[in-house]
Amino acid sequence: MTSDAHGTEIRTLAELQEITGHPIAPALAKERDHLVDVHRAWLAASRFLLLATSGRDGTCDVSPKGDPAGFVHVVDDRTVAIPERPGNGRVDGWRNVLENPHVGVILLVPGRNDTLRINGRARLVRDAPYFDELAVKGRRPLLACEVAIDQVYFHCPKAFLRSELWATTSWPAPDALPSTAQLAKRLARPDEPLEKIEEYYGAGYAARLY
């Protein structure tokens, strides 16, 4: 370990495990390299995920993806596909996948404190036989990210319990933070009138999701 004005840095695995201990047996036993029935049931219920990627140079990105429940398609026991919908064109995560196929996925189910984690190797496909099954409101995905599973396991609920994420009594008031339009005015569209930005993010915004 090394210390400086910012604190004491952990530099080795031994130093880390001195603090955290070693993994308990069940934490290792739950891991699989393929989907089983309980994984499939979770995928069928999940409507939101976080996808972690990194580029060739180590640049990282974590992107949220969301759709109706069951939007992550099971191709087979060792492969899942995540659809891509119209967005802002940055595609930071997909740019990373083209350089480095290794990805991590965390899948959430509303109200549940557990999460499902998938780590694997990704590829992007512009069409596949299952694309019609991924259509929402009659619109097929722009592309899909297929993930070949290396590891799949359920993550314990501690983070959600500590954060009280689903406890509405712990949520901030709706006006405690700037609105989406106010954030855009401040950081992305400073030259546009706030009223115009609020109109963009108004009732019609949801109609343009697909």
Short mmCIF file of C-alpha atoms in Angstrom, two decimals:
data_model
loop_
_atom_site.label_atom_id
_atom_site.label_comp_id
_atom_site.label_asym_id
_atom_site.label_seq_id
_atom_site.Cartn_x
_atom_site.Cartn_y
_atom_site.Cartn_z
CA MET A 1 0.00 0.00 0.00
CA THR A 2 1.04 3.57 -0.66
CA SER A 3 -0.18 6.68 1.10
CA ASP A 4 -0.43 10.28 0.01
CA ALA A 5 -2.52 13.34 0.81
CA HIS A 6 -5.55 11.69 -0.79
CA GLY A 7 -5.42 8.49 1.28
CA THR A 8 -3.90 5.01 1.37
CA GLU A 9 -4.02 3.22 -1.97
CA ILE A 10 -4.56 -0.53 -2.28
CA ARG A 11 -2.12 -1.94 -4.85
CA THR A 12 -2.30 -5.74 -4.65
CA LEU A 13 -4.90 -8.50 -4.43
CA ALA A 14 -3.49 -9.56 -1.08
CA GLU A 15 -4.03 -6.07 0.31
CA LEU A 16 -7.57 -6.03 -1.06
CA GLN A 17 -8.50 -9.41 0.39
CA GLU A 18 -7.07 -8.42 3.75
CA ILE A 19 -9.96 -5.93 3.88
CA THR A 20 -12.74 -7.74 2.01
CA GLY A 21 -11.93 -11.36 2.76
CA HIS A 22 -12.24 -14.20 0.26
CA PRO A 23 -15.41 -15.08 -1.68
CA ILE A 24 -17.76 -17.33 0.25
CA ALA A 25 -18.54 -20.70 -1.35
CA PRO A 26 -22.15 -19.89 -2.43
CA ALA A 27 -20.95 -16.74 -4.21
CA LEU A 28 -18.82 -18.93 -6.46
CA ALA A 29 -21.22 -21.87 -6.72
CA LYS A 30 -24.05 -19.77 -8.22
CA GLU A 31 -22.08 -18.90 -11.36
CA ARG A 32 -22.93 -20.65 -14.64
CA ASP A 33 -21.69 -20.38 -18.21
CA HIS A 34 -25.16 -20.87 -19.69
CA LEU A 35 -28.77 -19.96 -18.97
CA VAL A 36 -31.01 -22.12 -16.80
CA ASP A 37 -34.74 -21.80 -16.18
CA VAL A 38 -34.48 -19.16 -13.43
CA HIS A 39 -32.23 -16.98 -15.61
CA ARG A 40 -34.75 -17.21 -18.45
CA ALA A 41 -37.61 -16.26 -16.12
CA TRP A 42 -35.69 -13.17 -14.96
CA LEU A 43 -34.95 -12.14 -18.54
CA ALA A 44 -38.65 -12.47 -19.35
CA ALA A 45 -39.51 -10.08 -16.49
CA SER A 46 -36.67 -7.56 -16.88
CA ARG A 47 -37.36 -4.27 -18.64
CA PHE A 48 -34.13 -2.39 -17.89
CA LEU A 49 -30.41 -3.12 -18.01
CA LEU A 50 -27.02 -1.47 -17.76
CA LEU A 51 -24.42 -2.45 -20.35
CA ALA A 52 -20.73 -1.89 -19.56
CA THR A 53 -18.16 -1.75 -22.35
CA SER A 54 -14.60 -0.55 -22.84
CA GLY A 55 -12.63 0.42 -25.91
CA ARG A 56 -9.23 -0.72 -27.06
CA ASP A 57 -7.61 2.11 -25.10
CA GLY A 58 -9.53 1.29 -21.90
CA THR A 59 -12.12 4.05 -22.34
CA CYS A 60 -15.25 2.87 -20.53
CA ASP A 61 -18.97 3.36 -21.02
CA VAL A 62 -22.08 2.20 -19.15
CA SER A 63 -25.29 2.56 -21.15
CA PRO A 64 -28.87 2.09 -19.94
CA LYS A 65 -31.21 0.08 -22.17
CA GLY A 66 -34.92 -0.29 -21.61
CA ASP A 67 -37.99 -1.70 -23.34
CA PRO A 68 -41.11 -3.70 -22.45
CA ALA A 69 -40.50 -6.71 -20.19
CA GLY A 70 -38.68 -9.54 -21.94
CA PHE A 71 -36.91 -7.26 -24.42
CA VAL A 72 -33.62 -9.15 -24.08
CA HIS A 73 -34.00 -12.02 -26.52
CA VAL A 74 -32.74 -15.50 -25.66
CA VAL A 75 -31.07 -16.80 -28.81
CA ASP A 76 -30.01 -20.03 -27.09
CA ASP A 77 -28.72 -21.19 -23.70
CA ARG A 78 -25.41 -19.42 -24.27
CA THR A 79 -26.44 -16.30 -26.19
CA VAL A 80 -28.71 -13.31 -25.59
CA ALA A 81 -29.48 -10.34 -27.84
CA ILE A 82 -30.05 -6.73 -26.75
CA PRO A 83 -32.00 -4.57 -29.24
CA GLU A 84 -30.95 -1.05 -30.14
CA ARG A 85 -33.61 1.62 -30.65
CA PRO A 86 -33.37 5.12 -32.22
CA GLY A 87 -31.13 7.41 -30.15
CA ASN A 88 -28.89 10.43 -30.35
CA GLY A 89 -26.22 8.80 -32.51
CA ARG A 90 -23.38 8.80 -29.97
CA VAL A 91 -23.31 4.97 -29.77
CA ASP A 92 -20.36 5.08 -27.34
CA GLY A 93 -20.94 1.52 -26.20
CA TRP A 94 -21.28 0.10 -29.69
CA ARG A 95 -18.09 1.86 -30.78
CA ASN A 96 -16.37 0.13 -27.86
CA VAL A 97 -17.79 -3.28 -28.84
CA LEU A 98 -16.25 -2.91 -32.30
CA GLU A 99 -12.84 -2.53 -30.62
CA ASN A 100 -13.23 -4.81 -27.60
CA PRO A 101 -15.96 -7.48 -27.44
CA HIS A 102 -15.90 -8.00 -23.67
CA VAL A 103 -19.03 -6.63 -21.99
CA GLY A 104 -20.86 -6.77 -18.66
CA VAL A 105 -24.64 -6.58 -18.24
CA ILE A 106 -26.79 -6.00 -15.15
CA LEU A 107 -30.51 -6.71 -15.59
CA LEU A 108 -33.09 -5.21 -13.22
CA VAL A 109 -36.69 -6.10 -12.41
CA PRO A 110 -38.76 -3.29 -10.83
CA GLY A 111 -39.23 -3.77 -7.10
CA ARG A 112 -36.70 -6.60 -6.85
CA ASN A 113 -33.47 -6.11 -4.94
CA ASP A 114 -31.66 -8.92 -6.74
CA THR A 115 -30.09 -8.40 -10.16
CA LEU A 116 -28.97 -10.76 -12.90
CA ARG A 117 -25.45 -10.32 -14.21
CA ILE A 118 -24.09 -11.53 -17.53
CA ASN A 119 -20.47 -11.19 -18.59
CA GLY A 120 -19.45 -12.25 -22.07
CA ARG A 121 -18.29 -11.40 -25.57
CA ALA A 122 -20.41 -9.22 -27.80
CA ARG A 123 -20.94 -8.70 -31.50
CA LEU A 124 -23.25 -6.33 -33.37
CA VAL A 125 -25.69 -7.65 -35.98
CA ARG A 126 -27.74 -5.52 -38.38
CA ASP A 127 -30.32 -8.25 -38.98
CA ALA A 128 -31.17 -11.73 -37.73
CA PRO A 129 -34.12 -14.15 -37.97
CA TYR A 130 -35.40 -13.08 -34.53
CA PHE A 131 -35.60 -9.32 -35.30
CA ASP A 132 -39.37 -9.50 -35.92
CA GLU A 133 -39.76 -10.80 -32.35
CA LEU A 134 -37.97 -7.68 -31.06
CA ALA A 135 -40.34 -5.25 -32.77
CA VAL A 136 -42.12 -2.71 -30.56
CA LYS A 137 -45.07 -0.74 -31.94
CA GLY A 138 -44.36 -2.34 -35.29
CA ARG A 139 -40.76 -1.15 -35.45
CA ARG A 140 -37.86 -3.59 -35.59
CA PRO A 141 -34.61 -2.67 -33.82
CA LEU A 142 -31.91 -0.75 -35.63
CA LEU A 143 -29.45 -3.50 -34.71
CA ALA A 144 -28.83 -5.97 -31.91
CA CYS A 145 -25.92 -6.72 -29.63
CA GLU A 146 -25.49 -10.47 -29.25
CA VAL A 147 -23.69 -11.51 -26.08
CA ALA A 148 -22.05 -14.93 -25.90
CA ILE A 149 -22.25 -15.82 -22.21
CA ASP A 150 -19.07 -16.48 -20.24
CA GLN A 151 -20.62 -15.95 -16.78
CA VAL A 152 -24.20 -15.57 -15.60
CA TYR A 153 -25.27 -15.28 -11.97
CA PHE A 154 -27.61 -13.49 -9.60
CA HIS A 155 -26.19 -10.64 -7.55
CA CYS A 156 -27.19 -10.26 -3.91
CA PRO A 157 -29.63 -7.47 -2.86
CA LYS A 158 -27.35 -5.54 -0.49
CA ALA A 159 -26.83 -2.49 -2.75
CA PHE A 160 -30.57 -2.02 -3.25
CA LEU A 161 -31.30 -2.50 0.44
CA ARG A 162 -28.63 0.01 1.45
CA SER A 163 -29.81 2.59 -1.07
CA GLU A 164 -33.54 1.96 -0.48
CA LEU A 165 -33.86 2.36 -4.22
CA TRP A 166 -37.43 1.11 -4.50
CA ALA A 167 -38.66 2.77 -1.28
CA THR A 168 -40.69 5.72 -2.56
CA THR A 169 -40.47 7.41 0.84
CA SER A 170 -36.72 7.82 0.27
CA TRP A 171 -37.08 9.40 -3.17
CA PRO A 172 -36.29 13.13 -3.58
CA ALA A 173 -39.11 15.52 -4.40
CA PRO A 174 -39.81 15.81 -8.17
CA ASP A 175 -38.47 19.38 -8.24
CA ALA A 176 -35.40 18.70 -6.06
CA LEU A 177 -33.19 18.44 -9.16
CA PRO A 178 -33.29 20.26 -12.50
CA SER A 179 -35.72 18.87 -15.07
CA THR A 180 -34.54 17.12 -18.24
CA ALA A 181 -35.19 20.30 -20.18
CA GLN A 182 -33.30 22.43 -17.66
CA LEU A 183 -30.31 20.08 -17.81
CA ALA A 184 -30.31 20.25 -21.60
CA LYS A 185 -30.49 24.05 -21.49
CA ARG A 186 -27.56 24.21 -19.09
CA LEU A 187 -25.23 21.71 -20.74
CA ALA A 188 -26.29 20.74 -24.26
CA ARG A 189 -28.52 23.39 -25.83
CA PRO A 190 -27.62 26.72 -24.19
CA ASP A 191 -28.63 28.83 -27.20
CA GLU A 192 -32.19 27.52 -27.41
CA PRO A 193 -35.10 28.99 -25.44
CA LEU A 194 -36.07 26.84 -22.45
CA GLU A 195 -39.68 26.82 -23.63
CA LYS A 196 -38.66 25.19 -26.92
CA ILE A 197 -36.63 22.52 -25.09
CA GLU A 198 -39.50 21.84 -22.69
CA GLU A 199 -41.77 21.35 -25.69
CA TYR A 200 -39.29 18.87 -27.18
CA TYR A 201 -39.24 16.82 -23.96
CA GLY A 202 -43.00 17.18 -23.47
CA ALA A 203 -45.86 14.83 -24.25
CA GLY A 204 -44.62 14.10 -27.78
CA TYR A 205 -41.25 12.81 -26.62
CA ALA A 206 -42.64 9.39 -25.65
CA ALA A 207 -44.30 9.10 -29.05
CA ARG A 208 -40.88 9.29 -30.73
CA LEU A 209 -39.22 6.47 -28.78
CA TYR A 210 -39.52 3.93 -31.59
#
